XYZ file of C-alpha atoms in Angstrom:
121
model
C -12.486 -18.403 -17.096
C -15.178 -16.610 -14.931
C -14.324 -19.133 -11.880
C -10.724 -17.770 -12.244
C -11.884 -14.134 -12.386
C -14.312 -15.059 -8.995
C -11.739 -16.852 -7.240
C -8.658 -13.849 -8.039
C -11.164 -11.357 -6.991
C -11.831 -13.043 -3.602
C -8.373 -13.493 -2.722
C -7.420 -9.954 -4.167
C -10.136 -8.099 -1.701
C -9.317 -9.934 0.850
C -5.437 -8.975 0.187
C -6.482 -5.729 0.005
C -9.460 -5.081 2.543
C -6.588 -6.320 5.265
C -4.155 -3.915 3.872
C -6.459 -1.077 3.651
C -8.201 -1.301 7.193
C -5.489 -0.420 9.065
C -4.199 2.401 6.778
C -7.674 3.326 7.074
C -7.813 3.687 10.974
C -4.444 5.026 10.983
C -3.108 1.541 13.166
C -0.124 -0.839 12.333
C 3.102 -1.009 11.101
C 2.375 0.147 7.824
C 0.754 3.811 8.667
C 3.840 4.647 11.137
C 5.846 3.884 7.946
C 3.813 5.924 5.498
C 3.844 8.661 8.132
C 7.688 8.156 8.689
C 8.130 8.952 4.746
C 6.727 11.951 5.044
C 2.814 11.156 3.919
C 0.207 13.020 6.017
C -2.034 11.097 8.156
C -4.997 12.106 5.704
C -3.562 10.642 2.806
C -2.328 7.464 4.478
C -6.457 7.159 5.405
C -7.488 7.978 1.802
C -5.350 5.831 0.500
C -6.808 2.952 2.952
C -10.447 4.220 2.390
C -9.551 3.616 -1.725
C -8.344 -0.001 -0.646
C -11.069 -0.956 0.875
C -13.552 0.485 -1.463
C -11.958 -1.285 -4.281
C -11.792 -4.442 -2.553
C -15.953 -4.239 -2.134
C -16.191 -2.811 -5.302
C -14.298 -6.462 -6.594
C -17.061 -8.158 -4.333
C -19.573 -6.950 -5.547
C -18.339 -7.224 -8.933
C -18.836 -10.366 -9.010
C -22.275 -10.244 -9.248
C -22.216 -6.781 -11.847
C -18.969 -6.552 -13.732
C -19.169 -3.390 -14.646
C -18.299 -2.119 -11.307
C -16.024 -4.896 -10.695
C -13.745 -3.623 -13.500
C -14.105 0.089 -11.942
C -12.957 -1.466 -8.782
C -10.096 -3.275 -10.364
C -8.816 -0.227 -12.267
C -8.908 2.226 -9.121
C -7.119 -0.365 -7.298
C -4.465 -0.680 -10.087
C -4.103 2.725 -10.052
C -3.299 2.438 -5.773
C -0.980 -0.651 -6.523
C 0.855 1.740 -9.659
C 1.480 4.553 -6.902
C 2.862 2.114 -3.845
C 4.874 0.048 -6.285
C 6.201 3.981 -7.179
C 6.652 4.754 -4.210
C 8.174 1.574 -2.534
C 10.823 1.930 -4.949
C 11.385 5.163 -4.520
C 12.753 4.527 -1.003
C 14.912 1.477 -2.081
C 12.329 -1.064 -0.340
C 12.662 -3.691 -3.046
C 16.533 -3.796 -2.631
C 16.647 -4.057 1.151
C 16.307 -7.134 2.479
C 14.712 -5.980 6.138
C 11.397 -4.346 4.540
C 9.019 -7.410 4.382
C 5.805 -6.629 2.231
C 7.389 -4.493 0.310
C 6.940 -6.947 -2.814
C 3.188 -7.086 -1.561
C 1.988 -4.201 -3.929
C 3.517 -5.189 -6.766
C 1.828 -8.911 -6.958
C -1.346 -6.918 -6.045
C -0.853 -5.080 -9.256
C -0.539 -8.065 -11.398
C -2.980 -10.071 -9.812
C -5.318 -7.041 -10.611
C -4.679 -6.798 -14.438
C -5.135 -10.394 -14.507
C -8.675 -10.401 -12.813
C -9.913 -6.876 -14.954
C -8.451 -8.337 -18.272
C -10.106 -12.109 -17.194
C -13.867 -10.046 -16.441
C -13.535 -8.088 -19.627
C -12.867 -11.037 -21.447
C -15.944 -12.856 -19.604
C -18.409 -9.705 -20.129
């Protein structure tokens, strides 16, 4: 069960150290739409500052679970808010928004990796 946990946690901050990056230097696609729904350009870099922290806080986590279930639950918390928001705008229903699914299988890949590491701890 802990190789499951290792291996979701990989793949999840990877997932979410690419997503968070560019939110972070306030570059791509995704920031201009973030900005274009009215989010100021501070928020749209906190928000990409708490991706990437979370997905080294899953890295490391590996190697001391107790911060690796912090990480997971502050990203869960990011992943709770985009899925809110993403269908606030109607981006699940409209066919021309690709990613917008993204933050919702983010979400319940995290559970599955924080529920897996408590159950390994």
């Amino acid at each position: 069960m802990f190789i499951t946990a290792v291996i979701l946690s990989i793949i999840l901050a990877l997932v979410s150290a690419a997503a968070g990056a560019p939110k972070a230097l306030l570059k791509g696609p995704a920031t201009e739409q973030l900005t274009g729904r009215n989010l100021s350009p501070s928020l749209v870099r906190f928000i990409g500052a708490a991706e990437v922290a979370g997905a080294i806080g899953l890295i490391i986590g590996i190697f001391w679970h107790p911060l690796g279930i912090a990480a997971g639950i502050g990203l869960a918390i990011v992943f709770i808010g985009a899925v809110v928001f993403h269908a606030r705008f109607g981006d699940y229903s409209n066919a021309e928004t690709r990613g917008a699914s993204l933050p919702a299988a983010a979400l319940a890949i995290v559970s599955v990796v924080v529920v897996i590491t408590l159950a390994a701890a």
